[in-house]
CSV table of C-alpha atoms in Angstrom, one decimal:
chain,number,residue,atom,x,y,z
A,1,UNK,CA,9.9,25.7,6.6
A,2,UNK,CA,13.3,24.0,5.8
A,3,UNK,CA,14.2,24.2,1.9
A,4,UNK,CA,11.8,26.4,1.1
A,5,UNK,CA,14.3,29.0,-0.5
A,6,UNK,CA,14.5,30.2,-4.2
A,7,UNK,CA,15.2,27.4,-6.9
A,8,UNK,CA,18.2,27.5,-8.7
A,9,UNK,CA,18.5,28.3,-12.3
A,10,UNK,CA,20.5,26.9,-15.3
A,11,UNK,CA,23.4,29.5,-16.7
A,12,UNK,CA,22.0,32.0,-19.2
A,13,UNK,CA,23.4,31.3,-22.9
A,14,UNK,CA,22.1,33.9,-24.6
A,15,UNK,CA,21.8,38.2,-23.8
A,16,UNK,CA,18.5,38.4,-21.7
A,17,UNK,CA,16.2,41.7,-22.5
A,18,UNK,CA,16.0,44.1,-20.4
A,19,UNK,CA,12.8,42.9,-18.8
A,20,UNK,CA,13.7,39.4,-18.9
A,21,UNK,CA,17.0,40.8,-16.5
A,22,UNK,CA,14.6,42.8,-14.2
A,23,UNK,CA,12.8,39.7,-14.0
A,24,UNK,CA,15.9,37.4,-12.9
A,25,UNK,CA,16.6,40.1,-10.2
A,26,UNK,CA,13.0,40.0,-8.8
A,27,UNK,CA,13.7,36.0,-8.2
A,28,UNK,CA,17.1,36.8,-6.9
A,29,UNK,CA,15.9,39.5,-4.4
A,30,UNK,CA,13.0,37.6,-3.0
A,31,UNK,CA,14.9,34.4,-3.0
A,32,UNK,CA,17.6,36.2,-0.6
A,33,UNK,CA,14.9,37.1,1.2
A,34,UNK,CA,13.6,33.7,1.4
A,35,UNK,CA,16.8,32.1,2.4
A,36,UNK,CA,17.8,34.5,4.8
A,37,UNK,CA,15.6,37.0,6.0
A,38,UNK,CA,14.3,39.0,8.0
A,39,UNK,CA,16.9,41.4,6.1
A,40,UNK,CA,17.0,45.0,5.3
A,41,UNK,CA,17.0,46.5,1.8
A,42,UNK,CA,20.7,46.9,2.4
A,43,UNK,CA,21.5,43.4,3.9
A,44,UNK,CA,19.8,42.5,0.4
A,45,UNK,CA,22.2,44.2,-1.6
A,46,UNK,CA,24.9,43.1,0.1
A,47,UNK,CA,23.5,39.5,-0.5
A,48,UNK,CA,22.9,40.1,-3.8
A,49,UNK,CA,26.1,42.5,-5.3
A,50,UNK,CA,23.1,44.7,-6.8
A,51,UNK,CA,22.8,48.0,-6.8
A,52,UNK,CA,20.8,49.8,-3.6
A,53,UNK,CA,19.4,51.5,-5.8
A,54,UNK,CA,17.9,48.5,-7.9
A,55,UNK,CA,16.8,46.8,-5.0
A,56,UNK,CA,14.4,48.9,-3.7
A,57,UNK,CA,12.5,49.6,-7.0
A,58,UNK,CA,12.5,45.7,-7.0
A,59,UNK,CA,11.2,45.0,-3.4
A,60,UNK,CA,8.4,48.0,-4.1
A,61,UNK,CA,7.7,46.0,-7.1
A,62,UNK,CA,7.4,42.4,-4.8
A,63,UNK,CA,5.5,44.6,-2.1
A,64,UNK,CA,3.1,45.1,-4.8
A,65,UNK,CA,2.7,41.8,-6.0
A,66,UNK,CA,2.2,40.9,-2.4
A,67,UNK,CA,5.2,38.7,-2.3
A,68,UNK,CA,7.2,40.6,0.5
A,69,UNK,CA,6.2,42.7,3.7
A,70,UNK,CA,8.6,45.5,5.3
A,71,UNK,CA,8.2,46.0,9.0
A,72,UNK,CA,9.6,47.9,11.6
A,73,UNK,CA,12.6,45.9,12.6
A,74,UNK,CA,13.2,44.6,16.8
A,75,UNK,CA,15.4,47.5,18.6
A,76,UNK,CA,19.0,47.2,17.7
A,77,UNK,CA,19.9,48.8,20.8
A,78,UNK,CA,21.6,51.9,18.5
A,79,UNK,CA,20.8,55.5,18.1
A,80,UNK,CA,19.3,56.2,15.4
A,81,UNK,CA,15.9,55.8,13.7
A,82,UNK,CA,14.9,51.7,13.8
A,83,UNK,CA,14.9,50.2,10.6
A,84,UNK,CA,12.8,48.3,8.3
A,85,UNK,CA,12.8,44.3,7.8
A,86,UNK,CA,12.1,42.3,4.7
A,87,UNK,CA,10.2,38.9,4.9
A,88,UNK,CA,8.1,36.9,3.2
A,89,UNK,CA,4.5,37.8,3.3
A,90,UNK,CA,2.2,35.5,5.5
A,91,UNK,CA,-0.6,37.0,4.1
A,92,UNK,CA,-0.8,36.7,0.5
A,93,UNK,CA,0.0,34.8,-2.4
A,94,UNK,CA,-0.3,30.7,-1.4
A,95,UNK,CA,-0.4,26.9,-2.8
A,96,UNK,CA,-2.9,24.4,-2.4
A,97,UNK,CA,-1.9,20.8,-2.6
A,98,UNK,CA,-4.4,18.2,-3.0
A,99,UNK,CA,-4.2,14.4,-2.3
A,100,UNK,CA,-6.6,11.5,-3.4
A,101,UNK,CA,-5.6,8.0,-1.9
A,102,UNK,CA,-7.0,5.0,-2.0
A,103,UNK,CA,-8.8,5.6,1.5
A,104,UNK,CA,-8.6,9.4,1.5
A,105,UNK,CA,-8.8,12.9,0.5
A,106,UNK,CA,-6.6,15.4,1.9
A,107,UNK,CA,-6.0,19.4,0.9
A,108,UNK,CA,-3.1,21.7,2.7
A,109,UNK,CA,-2.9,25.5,1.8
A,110,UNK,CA,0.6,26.9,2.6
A,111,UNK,CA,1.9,30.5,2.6
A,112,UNK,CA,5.2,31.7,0.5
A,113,UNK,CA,7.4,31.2,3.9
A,114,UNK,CA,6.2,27.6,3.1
A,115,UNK,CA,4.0,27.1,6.5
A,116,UNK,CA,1.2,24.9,6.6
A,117,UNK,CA,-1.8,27.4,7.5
A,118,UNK,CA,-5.1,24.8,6.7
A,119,UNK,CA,-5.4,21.5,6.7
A,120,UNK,CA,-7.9,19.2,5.2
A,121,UNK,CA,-8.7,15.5,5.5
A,122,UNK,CA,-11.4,12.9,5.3
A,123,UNK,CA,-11.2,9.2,5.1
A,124,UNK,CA,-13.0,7.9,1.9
A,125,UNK,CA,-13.1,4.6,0.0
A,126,UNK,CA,-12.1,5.7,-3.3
A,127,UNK,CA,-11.3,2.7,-5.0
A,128,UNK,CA,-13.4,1.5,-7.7
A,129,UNK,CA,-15.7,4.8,-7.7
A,130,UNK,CA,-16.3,6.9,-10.7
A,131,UNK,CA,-13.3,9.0,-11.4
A,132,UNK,CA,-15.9,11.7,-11.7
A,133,UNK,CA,-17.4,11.1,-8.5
A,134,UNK,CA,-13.9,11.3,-6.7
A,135,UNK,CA,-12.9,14.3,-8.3
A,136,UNK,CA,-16.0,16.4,-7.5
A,137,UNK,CA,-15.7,15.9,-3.5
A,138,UNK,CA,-11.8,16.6,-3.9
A,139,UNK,CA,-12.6,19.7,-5.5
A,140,UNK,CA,-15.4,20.4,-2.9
A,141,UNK,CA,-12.5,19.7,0.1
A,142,UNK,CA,-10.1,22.0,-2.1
A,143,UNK,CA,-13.0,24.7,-2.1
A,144,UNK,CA,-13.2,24.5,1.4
A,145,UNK,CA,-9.5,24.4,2.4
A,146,UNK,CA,-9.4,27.8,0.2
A,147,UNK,CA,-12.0,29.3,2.2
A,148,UNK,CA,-10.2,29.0,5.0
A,149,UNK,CA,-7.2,30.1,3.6
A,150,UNK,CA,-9.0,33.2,2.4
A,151,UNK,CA,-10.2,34.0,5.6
A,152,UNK,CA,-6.7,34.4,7.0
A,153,UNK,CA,-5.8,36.6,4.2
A,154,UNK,CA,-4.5,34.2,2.2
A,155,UNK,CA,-5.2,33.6,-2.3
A,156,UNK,CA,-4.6,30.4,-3.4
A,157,UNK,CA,-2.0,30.6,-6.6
A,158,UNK,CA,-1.5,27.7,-8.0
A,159,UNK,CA,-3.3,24.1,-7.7
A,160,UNK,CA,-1.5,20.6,-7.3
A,161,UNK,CA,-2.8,17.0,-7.1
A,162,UNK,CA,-1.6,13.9,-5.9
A,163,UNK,CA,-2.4,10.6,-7.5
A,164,UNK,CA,-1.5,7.2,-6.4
A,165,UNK,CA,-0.8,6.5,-10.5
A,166,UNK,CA,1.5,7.3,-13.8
A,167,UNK,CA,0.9,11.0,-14.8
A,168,UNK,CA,2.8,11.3,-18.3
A,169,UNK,CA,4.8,13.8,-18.8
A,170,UNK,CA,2.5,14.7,-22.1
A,171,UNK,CA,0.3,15.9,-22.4
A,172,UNK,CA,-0.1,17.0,-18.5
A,173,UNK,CA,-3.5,16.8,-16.9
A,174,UNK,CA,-3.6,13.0,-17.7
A,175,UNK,CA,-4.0,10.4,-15.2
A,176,UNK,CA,-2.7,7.5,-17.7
A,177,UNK,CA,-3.5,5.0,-15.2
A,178,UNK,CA,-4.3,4.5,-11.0
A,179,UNK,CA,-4.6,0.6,-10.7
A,180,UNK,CA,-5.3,1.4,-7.3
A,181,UNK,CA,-7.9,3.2,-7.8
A,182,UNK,CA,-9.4,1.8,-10.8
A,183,UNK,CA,-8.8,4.7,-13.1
A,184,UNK,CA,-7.4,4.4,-16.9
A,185,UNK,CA,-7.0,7.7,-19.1
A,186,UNK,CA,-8.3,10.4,-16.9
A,187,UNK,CA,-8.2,13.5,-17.7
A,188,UNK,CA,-8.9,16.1,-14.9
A,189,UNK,CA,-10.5,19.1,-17.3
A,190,UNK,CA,-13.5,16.6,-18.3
A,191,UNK,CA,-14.8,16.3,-14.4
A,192,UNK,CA,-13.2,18.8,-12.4
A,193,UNK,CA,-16.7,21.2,-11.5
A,194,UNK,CA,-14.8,24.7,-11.6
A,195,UNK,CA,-12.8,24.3,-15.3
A,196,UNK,CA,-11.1,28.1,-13.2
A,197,UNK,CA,-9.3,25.6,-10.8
A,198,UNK,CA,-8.3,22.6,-12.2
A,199,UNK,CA,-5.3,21.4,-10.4
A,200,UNK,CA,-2.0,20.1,-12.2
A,201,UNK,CA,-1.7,16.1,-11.6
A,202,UNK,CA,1.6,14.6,-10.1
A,203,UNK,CA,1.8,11.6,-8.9
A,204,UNK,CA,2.1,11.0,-5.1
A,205,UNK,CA,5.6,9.1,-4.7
A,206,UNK,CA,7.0,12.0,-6.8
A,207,UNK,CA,5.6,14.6,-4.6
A,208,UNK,CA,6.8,13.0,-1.4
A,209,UNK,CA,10.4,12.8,-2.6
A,210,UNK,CA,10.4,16.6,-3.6
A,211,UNK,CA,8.5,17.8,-0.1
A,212,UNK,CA,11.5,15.5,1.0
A,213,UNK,CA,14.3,17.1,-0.5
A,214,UNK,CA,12.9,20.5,-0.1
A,215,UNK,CA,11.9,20.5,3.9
A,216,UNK,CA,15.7,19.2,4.8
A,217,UNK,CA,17.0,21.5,2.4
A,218,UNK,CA,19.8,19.3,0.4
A,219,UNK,CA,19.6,20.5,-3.2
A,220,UNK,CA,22.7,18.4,-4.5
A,221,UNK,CA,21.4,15.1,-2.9
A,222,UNK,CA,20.9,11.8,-4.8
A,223,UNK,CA,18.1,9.9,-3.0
A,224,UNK,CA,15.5,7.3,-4.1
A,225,UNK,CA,12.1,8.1,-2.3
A,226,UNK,CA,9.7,5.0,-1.1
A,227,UNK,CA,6.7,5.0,-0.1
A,228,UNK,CA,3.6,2.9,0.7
A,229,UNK,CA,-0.4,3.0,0.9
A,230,UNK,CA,-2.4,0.6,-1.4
A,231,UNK,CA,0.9,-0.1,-3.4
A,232,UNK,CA,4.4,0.8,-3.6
A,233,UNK,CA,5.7,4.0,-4.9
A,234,UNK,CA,9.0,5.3,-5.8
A,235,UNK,CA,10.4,8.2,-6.8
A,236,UNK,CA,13.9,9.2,-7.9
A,237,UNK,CA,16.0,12.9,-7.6
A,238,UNK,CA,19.3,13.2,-9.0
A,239,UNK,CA,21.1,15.8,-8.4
A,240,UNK,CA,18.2,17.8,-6.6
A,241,UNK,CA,16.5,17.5,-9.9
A,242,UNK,CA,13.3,14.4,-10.0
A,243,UNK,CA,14.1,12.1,-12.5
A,244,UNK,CA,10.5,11.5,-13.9
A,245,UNK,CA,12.0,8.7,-17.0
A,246,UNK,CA,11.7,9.3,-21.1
A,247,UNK,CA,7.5,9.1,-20.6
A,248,UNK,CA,6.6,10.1,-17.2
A,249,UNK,CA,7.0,6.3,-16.0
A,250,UNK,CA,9.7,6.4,-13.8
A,251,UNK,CA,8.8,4.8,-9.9
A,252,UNK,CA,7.2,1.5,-10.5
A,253,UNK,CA,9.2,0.0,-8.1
A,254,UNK,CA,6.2,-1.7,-6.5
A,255,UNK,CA,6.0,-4.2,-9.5
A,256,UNK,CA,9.5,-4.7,-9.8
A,257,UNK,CA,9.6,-8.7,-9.5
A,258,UNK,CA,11.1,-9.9,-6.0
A,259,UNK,CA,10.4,-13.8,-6.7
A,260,UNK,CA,9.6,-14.3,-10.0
A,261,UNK,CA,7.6,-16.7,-9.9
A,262,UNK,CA,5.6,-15.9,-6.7
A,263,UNK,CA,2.3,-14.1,-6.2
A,264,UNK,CA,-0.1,-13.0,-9.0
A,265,UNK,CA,-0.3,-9.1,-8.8
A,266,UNK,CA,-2.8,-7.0,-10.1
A,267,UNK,CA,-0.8,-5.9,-12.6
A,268,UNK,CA,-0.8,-8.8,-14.6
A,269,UNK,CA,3.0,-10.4,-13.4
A,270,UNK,CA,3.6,-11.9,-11.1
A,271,UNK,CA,6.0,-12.0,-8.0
A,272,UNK,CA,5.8,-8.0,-7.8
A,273,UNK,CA,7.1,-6.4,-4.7
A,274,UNK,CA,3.7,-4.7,-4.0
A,275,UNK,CA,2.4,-8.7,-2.8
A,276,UNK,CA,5.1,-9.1,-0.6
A,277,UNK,CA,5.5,-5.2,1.3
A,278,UNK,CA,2.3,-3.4,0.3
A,279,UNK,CA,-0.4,-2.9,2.9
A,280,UNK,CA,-2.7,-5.4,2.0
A,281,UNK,CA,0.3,-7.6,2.0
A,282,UNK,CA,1.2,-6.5,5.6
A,283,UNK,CA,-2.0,-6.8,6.8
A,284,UNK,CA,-2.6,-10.6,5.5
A,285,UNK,CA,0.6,-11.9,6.9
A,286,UNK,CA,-0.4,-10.4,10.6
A,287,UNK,CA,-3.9,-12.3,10.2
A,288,UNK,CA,-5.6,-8.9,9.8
A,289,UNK,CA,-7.2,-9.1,6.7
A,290,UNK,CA,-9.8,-5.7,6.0
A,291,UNK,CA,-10.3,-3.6,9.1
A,292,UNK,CA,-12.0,-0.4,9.1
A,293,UNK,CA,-10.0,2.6,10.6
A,294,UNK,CA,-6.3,3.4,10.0
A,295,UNK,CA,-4.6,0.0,9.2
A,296,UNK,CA,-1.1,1.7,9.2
A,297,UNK,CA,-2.0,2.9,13.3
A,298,UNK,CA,-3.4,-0.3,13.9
A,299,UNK,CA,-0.2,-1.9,12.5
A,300,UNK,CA,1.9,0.7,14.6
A,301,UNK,CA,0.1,0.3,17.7
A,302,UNK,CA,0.3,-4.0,17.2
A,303,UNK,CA,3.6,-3.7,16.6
A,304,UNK,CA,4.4,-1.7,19.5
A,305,UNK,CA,2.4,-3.9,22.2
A,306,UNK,CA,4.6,-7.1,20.8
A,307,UNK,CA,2.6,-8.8,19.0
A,308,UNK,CA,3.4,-11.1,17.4
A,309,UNK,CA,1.9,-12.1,14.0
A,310,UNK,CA,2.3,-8.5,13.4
A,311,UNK,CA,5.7,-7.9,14.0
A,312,UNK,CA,6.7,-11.5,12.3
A,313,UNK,CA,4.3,-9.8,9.0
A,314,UNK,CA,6.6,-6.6,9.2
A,315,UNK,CA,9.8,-8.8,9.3
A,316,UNK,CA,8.7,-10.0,5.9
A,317,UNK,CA,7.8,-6.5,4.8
A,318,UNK,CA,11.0,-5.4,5.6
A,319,UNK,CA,13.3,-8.0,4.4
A,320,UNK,CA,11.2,-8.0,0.5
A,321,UNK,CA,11.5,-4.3,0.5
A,322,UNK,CA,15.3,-4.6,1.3
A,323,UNK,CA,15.8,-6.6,-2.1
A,324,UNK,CA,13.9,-4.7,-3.9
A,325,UNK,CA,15.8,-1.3,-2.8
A,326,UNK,CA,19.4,-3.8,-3.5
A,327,UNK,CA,18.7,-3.1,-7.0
A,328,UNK,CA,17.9,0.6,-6.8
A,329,UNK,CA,21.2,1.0,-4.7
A,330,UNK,CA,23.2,-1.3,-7.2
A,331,UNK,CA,21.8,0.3,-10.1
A,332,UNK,CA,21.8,4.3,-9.3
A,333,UNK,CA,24.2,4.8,-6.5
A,334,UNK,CA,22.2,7.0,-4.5
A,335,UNK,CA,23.5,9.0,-0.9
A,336,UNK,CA,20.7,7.1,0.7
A,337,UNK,CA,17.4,5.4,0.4
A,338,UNK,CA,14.2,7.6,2.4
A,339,UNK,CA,11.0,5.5,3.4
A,340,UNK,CA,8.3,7.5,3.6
A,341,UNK,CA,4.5,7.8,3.3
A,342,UNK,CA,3.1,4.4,5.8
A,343,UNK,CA,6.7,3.4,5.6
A,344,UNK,CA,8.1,6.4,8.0
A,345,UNK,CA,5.3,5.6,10.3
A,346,UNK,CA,6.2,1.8,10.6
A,347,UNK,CA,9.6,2.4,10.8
A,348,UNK,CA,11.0,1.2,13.9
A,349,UNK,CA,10.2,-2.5,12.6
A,350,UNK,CA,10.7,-2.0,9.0
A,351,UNK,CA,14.4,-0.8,9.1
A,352,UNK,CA,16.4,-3.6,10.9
A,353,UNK,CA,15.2,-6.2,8.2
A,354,UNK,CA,15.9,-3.7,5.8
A,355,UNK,CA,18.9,-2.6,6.9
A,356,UNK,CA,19.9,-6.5,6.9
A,357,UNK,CA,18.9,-7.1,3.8
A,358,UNK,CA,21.2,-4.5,2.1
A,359,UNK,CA,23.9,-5.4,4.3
A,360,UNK,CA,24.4,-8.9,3.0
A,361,UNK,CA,23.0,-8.2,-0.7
A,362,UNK,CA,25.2,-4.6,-1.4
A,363,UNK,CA,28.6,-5.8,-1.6
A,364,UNK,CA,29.9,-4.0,-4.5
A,365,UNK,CA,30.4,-0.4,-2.9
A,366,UNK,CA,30.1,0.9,0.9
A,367,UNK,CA,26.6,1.2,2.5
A,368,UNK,CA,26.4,2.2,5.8
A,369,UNK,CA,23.3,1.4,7.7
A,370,UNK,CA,22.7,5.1,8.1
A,371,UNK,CA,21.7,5.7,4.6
A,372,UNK,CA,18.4,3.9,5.1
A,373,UNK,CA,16.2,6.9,6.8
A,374,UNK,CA,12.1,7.5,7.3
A,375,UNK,CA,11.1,10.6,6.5
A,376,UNK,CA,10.0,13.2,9.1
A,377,UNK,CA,7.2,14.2,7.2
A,378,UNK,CA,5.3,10.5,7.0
A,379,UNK,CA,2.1,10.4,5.3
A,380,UNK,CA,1.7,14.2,4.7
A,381,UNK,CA,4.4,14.4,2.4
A,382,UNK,CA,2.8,13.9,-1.0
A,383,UNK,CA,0.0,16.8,0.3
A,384,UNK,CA,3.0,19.1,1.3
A,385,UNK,CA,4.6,18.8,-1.3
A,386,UNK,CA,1.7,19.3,-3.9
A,387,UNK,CA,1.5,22.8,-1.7
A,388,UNK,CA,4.9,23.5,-1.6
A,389,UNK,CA,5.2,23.6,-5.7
A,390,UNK,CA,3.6,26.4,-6.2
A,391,UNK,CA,5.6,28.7,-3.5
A,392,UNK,CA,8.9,26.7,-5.4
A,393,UNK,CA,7.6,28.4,-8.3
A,394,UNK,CA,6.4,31.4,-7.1
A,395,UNK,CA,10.0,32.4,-5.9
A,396,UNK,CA,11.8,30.9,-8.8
A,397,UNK,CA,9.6,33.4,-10.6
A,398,UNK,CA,7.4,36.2,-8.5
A,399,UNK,CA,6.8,38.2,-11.4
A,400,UNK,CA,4.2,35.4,-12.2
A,401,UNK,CA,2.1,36.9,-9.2
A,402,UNK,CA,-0.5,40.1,-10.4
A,403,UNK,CA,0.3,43.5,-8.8
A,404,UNK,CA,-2.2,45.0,-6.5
C-alpha cells in the first residue's frame, strides 16, 4: 500500500546513547526496506550509508522482532549462489482500526506492508444508545476481526478507534463529545470489556485525512480533508503533519455558519453547514426523508438514473459545501481540498457545484478546478487509517515490537 513507508523524524539536538543510536538505525533499516524493498542486505547499505556490517546485526535483530522476512530472491540469471531478499513480514506484527458511526461498526486488521488482510462491518443504529452498549459490540467485532487475523498468522499490535466526535488532545482516551451519537465525556477505560485492549480514540475526519495522505504517499502536502455521514467533518495537515488545534478541537467545519441566520442545528446555532450538506440534509431536499438501507447508495444510484429531486438536493449540497470550503481555502492556502467519506462516493454530482462555487468566491489567489479531488479510499478511510497508525508507528519505531 501507497505511503506506507517509514515516518520521518525531527533533527537530533542533543548526542543520542548508544542504544538510543542502534535504535534510530533499526527505523532507518526497516524503513528502507519499507520504501523500497524487496532489497538485499547490501542494497540496504547502500540505501542507508551504514556499515554491512551494522546492517545485518540489525535485520537479525528485525527478523527477531518479526518485523522483516529474508527469502530466497527470483533467479538473477547470474552464476553464482541466488541471493537473499528483505521485505516486510506478512505474517506478523499488525494494526487494528476500529470505526463506530452513526449507522455502523466497522474493524480492518492490516499487516506492516500496510495491506488490508480482514475486514469487519455491520450496520447498526448507534445513535442515542448507551455509550456502554456501543462500545461492548465494537469490542466484540474487534475480537473477532483479531481472530481472523490470528489465524493468518497475524498479532494485533496496537488498537485505534474512530469516533464521529472531539477527542482532546488531553488527557487521551476521552471522547469529549459525539453529538451524533449522543455521547458527552466518554472515556473508553470505564466500558471497554477487555481493560488489555482498549483502543486509542481519534476522531474519524482526522483519520480519513491521514489514510489520505499516507495511501498517495505525499508527505509535504497541505490539504484540508472533508468528509460526511451524520455530520460534517474536517480535518487539516500541514505540511504532512495533522493540525489537531491548541485543544484537540480543530475540524468543526460542519458548524461553521453558511447563512447565519438559517436553520437551527443541533448544536445550538444556527445556519451551520451541517443543515444545508449533511446527509439528513441531502436526504430532505430529495424528498427522502429516513429510509432503511445505505442512504448514501440510494442517493448514488438516484442520482445516477436522473432523478430529479435528488440531483436538484445534491446541487444544493454542493454549492453550501463550496462556501463553506471558500473560507478554508481563503484562510489556509491549502494545495487542494479532498472530499471524502459519503462525499467521494457522491462525487460526480457534488463537484461541479463545488467547483463553481469556489470559482466565483476565490478570487484572491489561483484555484484551479483540479484542486477539488474525492478520495480513492471513500468511506473506508477513517477504518484504514485507524489500522494504518499503528504500522506508521511500528516503522517509525520497530524496536517497540517484542523479540521472539
Amino acid at each position: 500500500m501507497a505511503g506506507i513507508g517509514r515516518a520521518s523524524g525531527g533533527l537530533e539536538t542533543a548526542p543520542a546513547s548508544q542504544q538510543g543510536m542502534r535504535r534510530q538505525n533499526l527505523a532507518v533499516v526497516i524503513g528502507t526496506v519499507a520504501a523500497h524493498g524487496p532489497l538485499s542486505r547490501a542494497d540496504v547499505a547502500g540505501h542507508t550509508g551504514l556499515t554491512r556490517p551494522a546492517v545485518s546485526s540489525m535485520v537479525d535483530e528485525l527478523i527477531d522482532r518479526g518485523a522483516v522476512t529474508e527469502t530466497e530472491a527470483p533467479p538473477s540469471g547470474r552464476v553464482g549462489r541466488p541471493g537473499r531478499a528483505l521485505a516486510l513480514n506478512d505474517r506478523g506484527p499488525a494494526g487494528l482500526g476500529l470505526e463506530i458511526g452513526v449507522t455502523h461498526l466497522a474493524a480492518c486488521v492490516v499487516d506492516l506492508r500496510g495491506e488490508p488482510r480482514v475486514w469487519r462491518r455491520v450496520e447498526r443504529a448507534n445513535a442515542g444508545r448507551p455509550a456502554g452498549q456501543v462500545l461492548a459490540e465494537a469490542a466484540a467485532l474487534g475480537a473477532e476481526a483479531e481472530s481472523g487475523a490470528a489465524a493468518l498468522g497475524l498479532r494485533v499490535e496496537g488498537r485505534v478507534l474512530a469516533v464521529p466526535g472531539v477527542v482532546p488532545n488531553e488527557p487521551r482516551g476521552l471522547v469529549e463529545r459525539a453529538p451524533n451519537l449522543g455521547w458527552h465525556a466518554v472515556r473508553l477505560a470505564d466500558h471497554w470489556p477487555d481493560p488489555d485492549t482498549v483502543p486509542d480514540p481519534e476522531n474519524e475526519a482526522n483519520l480519513g485525512a491521514l489514510a489520505e495522505q499516507w495511501h498517495r504517499g505525499n508527505p509535504a502536502e497541505t490539504f484540508v480533508h472533508v468528509s460526511a455521514e451524520a455530520g460534517i467533518g474536517a480535518a487539516l495537515v500541514m505540511g504532512g503533519q495533522l493540525f489537531r488545534g491548541a485543544r484537540g478541537f480543530a475540524g468543526e467545519l460542519g458548524h461553521l455558519p453558511v447563512h447565519p441566520e438559517g436553520l437551527p442545528c443541533a448544536c445550538g446555532a444556527r445556519g451551520c453547514l451541517e443543515q444545508y450538506a449533511g446527509e439528513a440534509a441531502v436526504l430532505r431536499q430529495a424528498g427522502l426523508g429516513h429510509v432503511g438501507g445505505d442512504p448514501v447508495a440510494l442517493l448514488a444510484e438516484r442520482a445516477a438514473a436522473g432523478d430529479a429531486s435528488t440531483l436538484r438536493a445534491l446541487d444544493r449540497a454542493g454549492r453550501a459545501l463550496g462556501l463553506g470550503l471558500t473560507s478554508a481555502v481563503n484562510l489556509i492556502d491549502p494545495d487542494s481540498l479532498v472530499l471524502g467519506g459519503a462525499y467521494a462516493e457522491l462525487a460526480d454530482w457534488l463537484l461541479p457545484s463545488v467547483r463553481a462555487e469556489l470559482a466565483v468566491r476565490v478570487t484572491v489567489r489561483p484555484w484551479p478546478p483540479e484542486a477539488v479531488r474525492p478520495s480513492a479510499l471513500g468511506r473506508r478511510g477513517p477504518v484504514l487509517g485507524a489500522a494504518w497508525r499503528t504500522v506508521r508507528q511500528i516503522i517509525a519505531d520497530p524496536a517497540r515490537l517484542p523479540g521472539r
